[in-house]
Every structure is written in C-alpha cells, then in structure tokens.
Coordinates of N, CA and C in Angstrom, one line a residue:
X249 N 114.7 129.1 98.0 CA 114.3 127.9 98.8 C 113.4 128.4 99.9
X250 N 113.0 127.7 100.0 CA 111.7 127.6 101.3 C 111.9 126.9 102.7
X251 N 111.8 128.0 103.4 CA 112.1 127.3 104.7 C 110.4 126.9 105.5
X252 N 110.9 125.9 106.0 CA 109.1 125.3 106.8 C 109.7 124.7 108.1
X253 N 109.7 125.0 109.2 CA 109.2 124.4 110.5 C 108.0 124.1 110.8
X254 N 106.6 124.9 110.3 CA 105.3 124.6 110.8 C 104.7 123.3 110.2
X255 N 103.9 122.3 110.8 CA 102.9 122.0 109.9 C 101.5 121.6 110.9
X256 N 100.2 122.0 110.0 CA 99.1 122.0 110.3 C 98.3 120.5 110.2
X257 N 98.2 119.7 110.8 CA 97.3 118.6 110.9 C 96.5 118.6 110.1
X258 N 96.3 118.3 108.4 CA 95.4 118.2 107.6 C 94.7 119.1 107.1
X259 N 95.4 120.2 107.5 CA 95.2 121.5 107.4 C 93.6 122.3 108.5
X260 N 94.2 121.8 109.5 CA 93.3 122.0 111.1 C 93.4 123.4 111.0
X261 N 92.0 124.5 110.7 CA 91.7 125.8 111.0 C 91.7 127.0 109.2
X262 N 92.4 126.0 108.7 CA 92.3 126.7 107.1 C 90.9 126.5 106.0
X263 N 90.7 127.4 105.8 CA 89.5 127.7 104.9 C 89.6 126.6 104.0
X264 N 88.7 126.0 103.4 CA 89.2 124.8 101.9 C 89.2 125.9 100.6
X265 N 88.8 126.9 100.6 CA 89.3 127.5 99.3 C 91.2 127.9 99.4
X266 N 91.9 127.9 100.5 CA 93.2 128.0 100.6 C 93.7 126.7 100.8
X267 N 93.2 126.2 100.7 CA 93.5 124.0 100.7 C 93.9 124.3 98.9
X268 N 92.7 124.3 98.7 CA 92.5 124.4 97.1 C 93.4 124.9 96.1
X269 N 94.0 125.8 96.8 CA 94.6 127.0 96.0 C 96.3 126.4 96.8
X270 N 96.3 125.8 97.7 CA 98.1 125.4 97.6 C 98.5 124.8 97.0
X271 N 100.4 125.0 96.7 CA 100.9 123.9 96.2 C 100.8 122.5 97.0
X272 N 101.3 121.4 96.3 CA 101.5 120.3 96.9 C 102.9 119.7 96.7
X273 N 103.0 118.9 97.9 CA 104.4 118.0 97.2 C 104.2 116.5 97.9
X274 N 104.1 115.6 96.8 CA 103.9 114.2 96.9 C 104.9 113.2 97.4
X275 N 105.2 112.6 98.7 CA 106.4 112.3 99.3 C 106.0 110.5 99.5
X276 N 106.8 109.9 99.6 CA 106.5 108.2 100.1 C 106.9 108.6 101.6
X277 N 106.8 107.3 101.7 CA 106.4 107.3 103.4 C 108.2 107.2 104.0
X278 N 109.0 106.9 103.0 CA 110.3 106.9 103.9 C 110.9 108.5 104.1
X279 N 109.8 109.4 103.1 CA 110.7 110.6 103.8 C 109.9 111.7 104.4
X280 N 108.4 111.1 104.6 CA 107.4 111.6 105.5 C 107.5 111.5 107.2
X281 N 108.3 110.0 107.2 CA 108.3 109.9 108.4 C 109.8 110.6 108.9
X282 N 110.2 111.0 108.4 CA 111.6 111.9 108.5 C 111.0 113.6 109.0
X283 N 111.9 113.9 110.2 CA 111.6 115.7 110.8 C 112.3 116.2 109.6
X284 N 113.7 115.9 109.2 CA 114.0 117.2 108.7 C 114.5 116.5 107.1
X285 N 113.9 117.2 105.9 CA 114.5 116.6 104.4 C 113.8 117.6 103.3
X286 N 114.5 117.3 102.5 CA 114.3 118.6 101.2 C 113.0 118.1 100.3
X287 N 112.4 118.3 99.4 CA 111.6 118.1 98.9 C 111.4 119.5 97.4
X288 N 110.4 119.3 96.3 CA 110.3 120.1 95.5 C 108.8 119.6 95.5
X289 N 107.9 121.2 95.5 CA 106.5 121.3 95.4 C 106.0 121.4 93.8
X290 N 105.0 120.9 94.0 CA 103.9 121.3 92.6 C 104.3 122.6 91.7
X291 N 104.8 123.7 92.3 CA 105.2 124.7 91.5 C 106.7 125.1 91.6
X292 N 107.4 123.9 91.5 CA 109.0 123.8 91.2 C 109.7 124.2 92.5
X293 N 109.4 124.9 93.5 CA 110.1 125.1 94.6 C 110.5 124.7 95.5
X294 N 112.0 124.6 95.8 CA 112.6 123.7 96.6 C 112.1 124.3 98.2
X295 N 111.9 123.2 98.5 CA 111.4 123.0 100.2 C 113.2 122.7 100.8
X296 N 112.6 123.5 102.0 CA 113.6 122.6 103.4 C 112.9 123.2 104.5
X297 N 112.8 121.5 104.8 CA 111.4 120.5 105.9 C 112.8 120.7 107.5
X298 N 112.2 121.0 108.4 CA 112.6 121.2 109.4 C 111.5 120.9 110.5
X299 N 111.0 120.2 111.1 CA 110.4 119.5 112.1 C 110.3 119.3 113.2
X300 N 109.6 119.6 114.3 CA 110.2 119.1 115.7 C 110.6 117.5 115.7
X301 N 111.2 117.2 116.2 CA 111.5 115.8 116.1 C 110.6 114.6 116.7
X302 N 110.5 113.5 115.4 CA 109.2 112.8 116.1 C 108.4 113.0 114.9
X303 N 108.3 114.1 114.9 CA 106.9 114.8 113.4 C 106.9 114.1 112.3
X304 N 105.9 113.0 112.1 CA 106.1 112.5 111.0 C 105.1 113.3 109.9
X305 N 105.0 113.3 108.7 CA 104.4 114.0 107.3 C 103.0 113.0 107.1
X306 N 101.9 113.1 107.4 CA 101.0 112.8 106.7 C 100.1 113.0 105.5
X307 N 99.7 112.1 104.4 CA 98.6 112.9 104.0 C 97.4 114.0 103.8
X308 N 98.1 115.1 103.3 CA 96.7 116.0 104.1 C 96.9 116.8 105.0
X309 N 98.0 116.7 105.6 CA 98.5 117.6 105.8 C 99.3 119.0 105.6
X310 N 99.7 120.8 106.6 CA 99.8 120.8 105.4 C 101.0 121.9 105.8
X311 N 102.2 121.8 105.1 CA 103.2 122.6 105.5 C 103.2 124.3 105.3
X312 N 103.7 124.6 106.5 CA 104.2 126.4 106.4 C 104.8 126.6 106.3
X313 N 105.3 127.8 105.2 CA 106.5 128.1 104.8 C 106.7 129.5 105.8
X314 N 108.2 130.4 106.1 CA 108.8 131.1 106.7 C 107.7 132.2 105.8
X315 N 107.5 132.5 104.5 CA 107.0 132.9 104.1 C 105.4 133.5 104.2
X316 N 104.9 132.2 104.8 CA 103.3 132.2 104.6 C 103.1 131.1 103.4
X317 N 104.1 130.7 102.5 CA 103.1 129.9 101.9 C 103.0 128.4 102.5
X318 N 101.6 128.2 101.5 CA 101.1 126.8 101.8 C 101.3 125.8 101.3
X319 N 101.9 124.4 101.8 CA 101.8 123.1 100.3 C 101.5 122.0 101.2
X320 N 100.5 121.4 100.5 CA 99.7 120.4 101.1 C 100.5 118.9 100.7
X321 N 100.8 118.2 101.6 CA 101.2 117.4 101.2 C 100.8 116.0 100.7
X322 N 100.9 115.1 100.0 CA 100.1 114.2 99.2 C 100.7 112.8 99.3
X323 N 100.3 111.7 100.1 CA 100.9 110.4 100.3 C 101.1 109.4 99.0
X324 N 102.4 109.5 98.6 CA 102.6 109.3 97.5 C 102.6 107.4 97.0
X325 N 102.2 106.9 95.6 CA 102.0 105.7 95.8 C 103.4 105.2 96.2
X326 N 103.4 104.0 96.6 CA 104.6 103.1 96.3 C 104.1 101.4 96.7
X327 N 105.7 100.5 96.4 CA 105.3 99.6 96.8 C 105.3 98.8 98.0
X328 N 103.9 98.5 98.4 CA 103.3 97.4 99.7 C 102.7 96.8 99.9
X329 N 102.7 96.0 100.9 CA 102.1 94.3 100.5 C 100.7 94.5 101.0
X330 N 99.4 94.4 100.2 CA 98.3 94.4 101.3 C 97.5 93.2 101.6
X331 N 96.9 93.2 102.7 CA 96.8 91.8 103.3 C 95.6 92.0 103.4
X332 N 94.8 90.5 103.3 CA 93.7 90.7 103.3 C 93.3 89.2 103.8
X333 N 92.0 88.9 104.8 CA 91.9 87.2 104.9 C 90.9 86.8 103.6
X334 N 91.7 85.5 103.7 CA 90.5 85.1 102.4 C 89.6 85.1 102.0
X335 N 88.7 85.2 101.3 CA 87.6 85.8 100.6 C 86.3 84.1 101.0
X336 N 87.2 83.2 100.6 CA 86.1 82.3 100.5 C 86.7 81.2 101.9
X337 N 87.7 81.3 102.0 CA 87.8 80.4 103.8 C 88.7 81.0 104.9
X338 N 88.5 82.5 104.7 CA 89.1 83.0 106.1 C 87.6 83.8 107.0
X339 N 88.1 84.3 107.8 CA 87.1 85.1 108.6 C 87.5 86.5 109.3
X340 N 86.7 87.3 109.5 CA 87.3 88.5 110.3 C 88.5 88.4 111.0
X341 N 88.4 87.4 111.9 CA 89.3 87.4 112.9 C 91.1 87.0 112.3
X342 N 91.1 86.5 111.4 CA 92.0 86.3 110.7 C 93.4 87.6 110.2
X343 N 92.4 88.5 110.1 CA 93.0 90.0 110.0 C 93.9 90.3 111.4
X344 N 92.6 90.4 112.8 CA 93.0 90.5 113.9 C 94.2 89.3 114.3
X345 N 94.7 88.4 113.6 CA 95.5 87.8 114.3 C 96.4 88.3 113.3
X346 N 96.6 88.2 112.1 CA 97.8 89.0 111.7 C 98.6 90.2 112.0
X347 N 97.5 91.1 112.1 CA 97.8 92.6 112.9 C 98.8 92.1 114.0
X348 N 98.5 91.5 114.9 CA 99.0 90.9 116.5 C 99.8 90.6 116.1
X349 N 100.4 89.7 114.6 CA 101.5 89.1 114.7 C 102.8 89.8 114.1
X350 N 102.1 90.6 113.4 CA 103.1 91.9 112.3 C 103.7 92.8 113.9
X351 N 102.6 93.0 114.6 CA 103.0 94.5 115.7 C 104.2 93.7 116.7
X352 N 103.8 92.4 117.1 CA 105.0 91.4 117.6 C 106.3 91.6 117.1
X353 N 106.7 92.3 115.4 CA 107.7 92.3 115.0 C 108.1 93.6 114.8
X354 N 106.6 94.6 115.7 CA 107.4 96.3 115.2 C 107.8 96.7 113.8
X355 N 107.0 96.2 113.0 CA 107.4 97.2 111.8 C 106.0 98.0 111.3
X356 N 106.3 99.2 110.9 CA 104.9 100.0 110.8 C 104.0 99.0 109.7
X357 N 103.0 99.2 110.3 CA 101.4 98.9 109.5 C 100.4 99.5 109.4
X358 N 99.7 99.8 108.5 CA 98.7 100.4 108.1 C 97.4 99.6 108.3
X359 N 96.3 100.0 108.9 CA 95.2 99.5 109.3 C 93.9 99.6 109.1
X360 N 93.4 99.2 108.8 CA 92.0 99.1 108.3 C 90.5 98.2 108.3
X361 N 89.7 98.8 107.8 CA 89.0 97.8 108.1 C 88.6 96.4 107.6
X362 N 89.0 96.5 106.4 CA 89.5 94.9 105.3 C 90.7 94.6 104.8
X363 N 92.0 95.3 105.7 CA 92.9 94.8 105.1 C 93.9 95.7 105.9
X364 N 95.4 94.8 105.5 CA 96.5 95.7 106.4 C 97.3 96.1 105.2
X365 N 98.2 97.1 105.9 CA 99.3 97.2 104.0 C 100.5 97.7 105.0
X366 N 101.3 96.6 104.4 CA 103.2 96.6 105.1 C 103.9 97.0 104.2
X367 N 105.3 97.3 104.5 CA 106.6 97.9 103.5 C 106.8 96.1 103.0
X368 N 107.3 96.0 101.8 CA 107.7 94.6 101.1 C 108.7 93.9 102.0
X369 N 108.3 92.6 102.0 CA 109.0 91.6 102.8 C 108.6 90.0 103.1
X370 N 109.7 89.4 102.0 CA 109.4 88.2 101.5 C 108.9 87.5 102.6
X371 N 109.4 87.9 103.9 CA 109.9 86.4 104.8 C 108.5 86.6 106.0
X372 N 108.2 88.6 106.1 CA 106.6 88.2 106.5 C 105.6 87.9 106.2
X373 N 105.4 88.3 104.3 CA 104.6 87.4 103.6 C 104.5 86.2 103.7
X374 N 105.6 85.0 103.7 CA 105.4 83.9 104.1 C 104.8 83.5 105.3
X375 N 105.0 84.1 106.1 CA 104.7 84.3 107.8 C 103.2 84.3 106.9
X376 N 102.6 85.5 106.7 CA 101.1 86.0 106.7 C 100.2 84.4 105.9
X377 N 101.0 84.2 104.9 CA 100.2 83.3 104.1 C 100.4 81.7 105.2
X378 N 100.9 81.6 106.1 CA 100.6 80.9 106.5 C 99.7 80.4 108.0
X379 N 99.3 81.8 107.8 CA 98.3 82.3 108.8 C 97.1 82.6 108.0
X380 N 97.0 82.0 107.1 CA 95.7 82.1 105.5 C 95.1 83.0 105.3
X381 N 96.2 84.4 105.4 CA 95.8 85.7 104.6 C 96.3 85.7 102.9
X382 N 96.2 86.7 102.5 CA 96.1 86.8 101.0 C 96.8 87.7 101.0
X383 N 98.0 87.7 100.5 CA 98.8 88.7 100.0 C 99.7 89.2 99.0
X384 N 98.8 90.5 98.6 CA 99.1 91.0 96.8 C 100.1 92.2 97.0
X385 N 101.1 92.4 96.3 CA 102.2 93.6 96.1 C 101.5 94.6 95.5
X386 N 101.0 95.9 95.6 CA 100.1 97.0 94.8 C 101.6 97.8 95.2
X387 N 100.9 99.1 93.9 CA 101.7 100.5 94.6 C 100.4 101.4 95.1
X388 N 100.4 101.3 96.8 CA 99.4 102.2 97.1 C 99.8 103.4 98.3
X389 N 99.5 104.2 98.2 CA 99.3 105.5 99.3 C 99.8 104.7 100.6
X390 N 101.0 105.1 101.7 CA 101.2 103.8 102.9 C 101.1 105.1 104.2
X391 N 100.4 104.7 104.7 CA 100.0 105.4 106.1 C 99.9 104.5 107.7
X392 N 100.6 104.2 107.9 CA 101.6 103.6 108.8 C 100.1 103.6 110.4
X393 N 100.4 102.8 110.9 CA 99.2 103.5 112.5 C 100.9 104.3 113.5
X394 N 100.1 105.2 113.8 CA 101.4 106.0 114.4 C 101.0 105.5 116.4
X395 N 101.5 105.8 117.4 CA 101.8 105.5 118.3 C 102.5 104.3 119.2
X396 N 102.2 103.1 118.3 CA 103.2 101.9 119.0 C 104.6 101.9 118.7
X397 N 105.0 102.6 117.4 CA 106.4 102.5 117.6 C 106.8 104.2 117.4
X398 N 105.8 104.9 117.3 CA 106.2 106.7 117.5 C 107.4 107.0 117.0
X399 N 108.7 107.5 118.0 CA 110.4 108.6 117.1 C 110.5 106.9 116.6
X400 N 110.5 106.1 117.0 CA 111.4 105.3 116.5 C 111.4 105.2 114.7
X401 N 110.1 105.6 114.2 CA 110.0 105.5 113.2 C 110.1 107.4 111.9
X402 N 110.7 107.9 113.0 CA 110.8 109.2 112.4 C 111.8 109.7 112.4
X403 N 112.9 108.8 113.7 CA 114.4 109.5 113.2 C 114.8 108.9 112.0
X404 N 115.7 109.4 111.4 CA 115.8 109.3 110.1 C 116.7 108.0 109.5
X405 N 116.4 106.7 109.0 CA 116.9 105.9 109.1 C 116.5 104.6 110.0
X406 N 116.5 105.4 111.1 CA 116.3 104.2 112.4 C 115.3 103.3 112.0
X407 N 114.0 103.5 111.5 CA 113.0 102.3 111.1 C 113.7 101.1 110.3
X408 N 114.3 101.7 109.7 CA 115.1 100.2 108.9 C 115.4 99.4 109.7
X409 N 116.4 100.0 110.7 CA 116.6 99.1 111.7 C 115.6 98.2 111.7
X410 N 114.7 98.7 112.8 CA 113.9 97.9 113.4 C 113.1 96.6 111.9
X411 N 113.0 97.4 111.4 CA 112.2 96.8 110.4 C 113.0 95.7 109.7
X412 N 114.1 95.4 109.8 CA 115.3 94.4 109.5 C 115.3 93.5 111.1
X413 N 115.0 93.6 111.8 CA 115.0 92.7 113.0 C 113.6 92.4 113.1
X414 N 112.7 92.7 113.4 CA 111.6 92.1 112.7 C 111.6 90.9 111.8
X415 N 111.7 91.4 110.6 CA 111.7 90.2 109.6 C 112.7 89.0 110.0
X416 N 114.4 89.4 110.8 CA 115.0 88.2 111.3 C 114.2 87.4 112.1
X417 N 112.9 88.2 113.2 CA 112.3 87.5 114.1 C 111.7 86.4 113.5
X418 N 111.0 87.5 112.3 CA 109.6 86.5 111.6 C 110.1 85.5 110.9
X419 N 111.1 85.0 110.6 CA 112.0 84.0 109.6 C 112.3 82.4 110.8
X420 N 112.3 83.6 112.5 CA 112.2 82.2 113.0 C 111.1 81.7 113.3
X421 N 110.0 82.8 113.4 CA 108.8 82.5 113.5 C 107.9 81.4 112.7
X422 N 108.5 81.9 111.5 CA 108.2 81.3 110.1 C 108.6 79.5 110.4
X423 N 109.7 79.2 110.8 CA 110.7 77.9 111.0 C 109.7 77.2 111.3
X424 N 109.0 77.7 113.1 CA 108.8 76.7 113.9 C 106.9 76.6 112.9
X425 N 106.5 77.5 112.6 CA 105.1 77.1 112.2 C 105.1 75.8 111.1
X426 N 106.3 76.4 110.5 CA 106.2 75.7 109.0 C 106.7 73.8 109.3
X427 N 107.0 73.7 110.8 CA 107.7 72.4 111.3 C 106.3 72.2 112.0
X428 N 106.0 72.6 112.5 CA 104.6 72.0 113.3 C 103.5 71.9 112.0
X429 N 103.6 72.6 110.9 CA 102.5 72.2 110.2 C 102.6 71.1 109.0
X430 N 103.4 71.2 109.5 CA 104.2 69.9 107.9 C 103.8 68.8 108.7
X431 N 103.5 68.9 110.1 CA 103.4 67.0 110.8 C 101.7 66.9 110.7
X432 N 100.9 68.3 110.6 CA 99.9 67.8 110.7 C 98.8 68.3 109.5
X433 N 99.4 68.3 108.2 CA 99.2 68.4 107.0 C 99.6 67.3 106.0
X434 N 99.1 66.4 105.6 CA 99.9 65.9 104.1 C 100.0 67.4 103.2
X435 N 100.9 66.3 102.3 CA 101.5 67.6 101.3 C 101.0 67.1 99.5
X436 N 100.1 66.0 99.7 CA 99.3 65.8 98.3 C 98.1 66.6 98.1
X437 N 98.1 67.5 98.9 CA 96.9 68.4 98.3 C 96.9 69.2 96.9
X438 N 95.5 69.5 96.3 CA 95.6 70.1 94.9 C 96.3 71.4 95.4
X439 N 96.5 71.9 93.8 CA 97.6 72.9 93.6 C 97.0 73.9 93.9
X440 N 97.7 75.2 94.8 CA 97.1 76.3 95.0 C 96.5 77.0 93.8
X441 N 95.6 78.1 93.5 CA 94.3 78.5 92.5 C 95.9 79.1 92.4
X442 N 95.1 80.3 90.7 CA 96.0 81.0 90.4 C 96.8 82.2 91.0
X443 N 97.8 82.9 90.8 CA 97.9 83.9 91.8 C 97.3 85.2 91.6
X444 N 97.6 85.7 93.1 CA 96.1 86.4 93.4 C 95.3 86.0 94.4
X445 N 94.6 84.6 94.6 CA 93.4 84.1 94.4 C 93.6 83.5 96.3
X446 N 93.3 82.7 96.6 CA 93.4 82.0 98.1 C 93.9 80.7 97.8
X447 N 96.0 80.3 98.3 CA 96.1 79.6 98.1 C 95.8 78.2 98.8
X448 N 94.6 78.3 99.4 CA 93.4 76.6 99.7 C 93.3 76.0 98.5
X449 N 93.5 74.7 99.1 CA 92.7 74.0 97.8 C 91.7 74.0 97.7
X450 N 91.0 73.3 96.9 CA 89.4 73.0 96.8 C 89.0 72.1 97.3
X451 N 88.1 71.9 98.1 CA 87.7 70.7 99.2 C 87.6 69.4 98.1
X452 N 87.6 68.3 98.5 CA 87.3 67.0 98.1 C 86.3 66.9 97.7
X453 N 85.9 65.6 96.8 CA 84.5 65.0 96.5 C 83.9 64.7 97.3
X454 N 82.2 64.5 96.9 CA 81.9 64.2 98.0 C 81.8 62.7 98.7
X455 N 81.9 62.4 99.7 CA 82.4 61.3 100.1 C 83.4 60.6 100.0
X456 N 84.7 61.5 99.4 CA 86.0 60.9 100.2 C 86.4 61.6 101.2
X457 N 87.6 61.0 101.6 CA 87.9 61.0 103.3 C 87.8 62.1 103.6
X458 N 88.1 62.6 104.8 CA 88.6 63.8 105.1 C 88.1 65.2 104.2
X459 N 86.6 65.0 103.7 CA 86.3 66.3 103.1 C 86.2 67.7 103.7
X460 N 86.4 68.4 103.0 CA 86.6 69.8 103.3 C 87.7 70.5 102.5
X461 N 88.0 71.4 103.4 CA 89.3 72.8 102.9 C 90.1 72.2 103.6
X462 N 91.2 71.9 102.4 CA 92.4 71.4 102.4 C 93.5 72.8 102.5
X463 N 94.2 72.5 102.5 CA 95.9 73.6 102.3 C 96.8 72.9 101.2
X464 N 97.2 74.3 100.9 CA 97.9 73.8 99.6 C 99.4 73.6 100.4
X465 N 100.7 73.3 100.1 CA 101.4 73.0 100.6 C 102.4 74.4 100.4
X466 N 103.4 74.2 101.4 CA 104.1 75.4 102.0 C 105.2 76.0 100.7
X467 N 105.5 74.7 100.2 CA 107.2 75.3 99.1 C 106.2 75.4 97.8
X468 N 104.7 75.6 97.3 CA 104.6 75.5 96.5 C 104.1 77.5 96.1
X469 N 104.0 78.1 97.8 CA 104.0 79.6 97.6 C 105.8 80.3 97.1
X470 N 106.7 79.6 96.5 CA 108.1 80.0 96.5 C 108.1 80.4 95.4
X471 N 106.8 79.8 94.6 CA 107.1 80.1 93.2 C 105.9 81.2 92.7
X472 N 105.3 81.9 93.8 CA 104.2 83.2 93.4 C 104.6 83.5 94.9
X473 N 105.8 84.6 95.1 CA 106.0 85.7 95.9 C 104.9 87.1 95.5
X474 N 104.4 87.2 96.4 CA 103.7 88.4 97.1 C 102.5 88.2 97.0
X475 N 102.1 87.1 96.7 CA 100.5 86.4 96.0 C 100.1 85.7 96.8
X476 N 98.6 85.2 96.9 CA 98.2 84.1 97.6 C 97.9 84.1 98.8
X477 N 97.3 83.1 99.6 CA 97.0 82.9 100.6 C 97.3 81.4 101.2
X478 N 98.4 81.1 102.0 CA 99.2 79.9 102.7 C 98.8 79.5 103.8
X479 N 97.7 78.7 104.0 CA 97.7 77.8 105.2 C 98.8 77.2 105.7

C-alpha cells in the first residue's frame, strides 16, 4: 500500500513528460472532497490518502506517494443536474440569479460560464425551473467552486449535512413562489415542449389577448423530473 500525505496543485512545478507517465486514480467528488480515504490507482495499487484537513482532491491534480510515486488524479463522471437558462426565453442574467439562489442554500456548485452543475435534488430543481432555467440530469465531471463553504465540505460526511438543510430550505422556498405564482398565472396554458426542451409555452396567435410567452403550469413539471424549464 501507498502511503500519500503530499499533493501538488495540478501538478504545480512537474515536467508534463512525468504528468504523462503517472498513474491515475478516478474519484467522484464525494471522496475528493474527503482529507483522508483509500483509493486504487490505474496500476492496481492501493492508495492511503492522508491530507491536511480541509484539502479537498481536484482534477489534475496530483498525489505523492511516501515513495516518490506519482498519480494524477481524474474527476470522475457521476450524476448532476446541469443548469442552464433557456435557450429561446431566458437571458444571462437568469444564470446569475440562480447561482444567488443555490449559494442562499450552501450546497456546493459548480460554475461556469453557460451553466451551473449541482449534486441531484428533486426539490431544487423545482426551485430552478421555476426561476425558468432548464434542467437536465447528465453524468459529468463535478467540480464544486471551493471557498464559500471551504472544511465544511471536506470533513468527511459533513456536506450532507448541510446539503439536506438546504434542500429543506428550498422546499419552503419553493411553497411561497409556487403560491404567489399561481395567483398571477392562469393554468390553461399549452403543454410544456418535450423534455429537455424549455418548459414555456409557445406564445399565442397573433392577435389574441395577452400575446406572448406564456408558462406552462407548475404540477405539469411532476411528470418530467430533472428536465425542463418552469416558470
């Protein structure tokens, strides 16, 4: 077995032909963000990960062994919800207000420049889509933004926590929007597109009332979880 306390920042100061030439070991993000846990690398050998505390495992970066050797570590896929504002009636800013409302609940997020990607969770997807983002379940690579919630999300375990009171928050969150929007929506609007797609309807004809971008109605996202986009 292999003992590792070091690790190097994306491999900060190493030649790329010794990048090239290490093993790797491919971890999800629930035991990256963990200081101390076992693992098995690219060439069958058992790891034990020992960390200052706090130290979470990124992509790319790249562990030392007691030995000298090297294994690069690789952010492994899994499943998370990525968010995205609508394509044909949301806008930049749409992004920036979800970010705001996800960090409101402290659970890690991943950030970018067209889209966010969260750990799965029915009740802030609802939340999201009714803030008219679009949100699809992938298994992709999850890289968290590190500093707002820092140890909390590296002792081992503890993010769950938080990440379970969150979603209680967002469920009341969820209540009051979904009560204020029901008074100022009808609920005969056409049926949300298929899933995937932005659950808006399609504006009206032209020259009946009230044309434009309608919303599709709130209990008809119950039946396409992790899909869609919910005004």
């Amino acid at each position: 077995m292999l003992t590792i306390h070091k690790l190097l920042p994306q491999g900060q100061g190493l030649a790329k032909v010794l990048l090239q030439r290490a093993a790797t070991v491919e971890l999800d993000w629930d035991v990256r963000q963990k200081s101390r846990f076992a693992a098995t690398d690219s060439q069958g050998r058992e790891l034990a990960i020992f960390l200052p505390r706090g130290q979470a495992v990124r992509g790319g970066d790249v562990l030392v062994a007691e030995d000298g050797s090297l294994i690069r570590a690789i952010a492994a896929p899994q499943r998370v919800l990525k968010i995205t504002a609508c394509a044909t009636h949301g806008t930049a800013f749409d992004l920036v207000r979800a970010a705001y409302h996800l960090g409101n609940r402290h659970v890690p997020i991943e950030l970018q420049p067209d889209h966010l990607k969260i750990e799965p969770d029915h009740v802030l997807a609802d939340m999201l889509r009714s803030l008219h983002m679009t949100v699809v379940a992938a298994d992709l690579p999850f890289e968290p933004e590190g500093g707002a919630y820092g140890g909390h999300v590296t002792n081992d375990g503890h993010s769950h926590h938080h990440h379970s009171h969150g979603a209680g928050h967002a469920h009341g969150h969820e209540h009051a929007h979904s009560h204020s929007h029901s008074h100022s929506h009808s609920h005969d609007h056409t049926p949300a597109q298929p899933a995937g797609g932005c659950g808006h309807a399609q504006p009206k004809a032209q020259g009946a009332t009230g044309a434009g971008c309608g919303h599709c109605g709130h209990h008809d996202h119950a039946h396409h979880p992790g899909q869609g986009c919910g005004g």
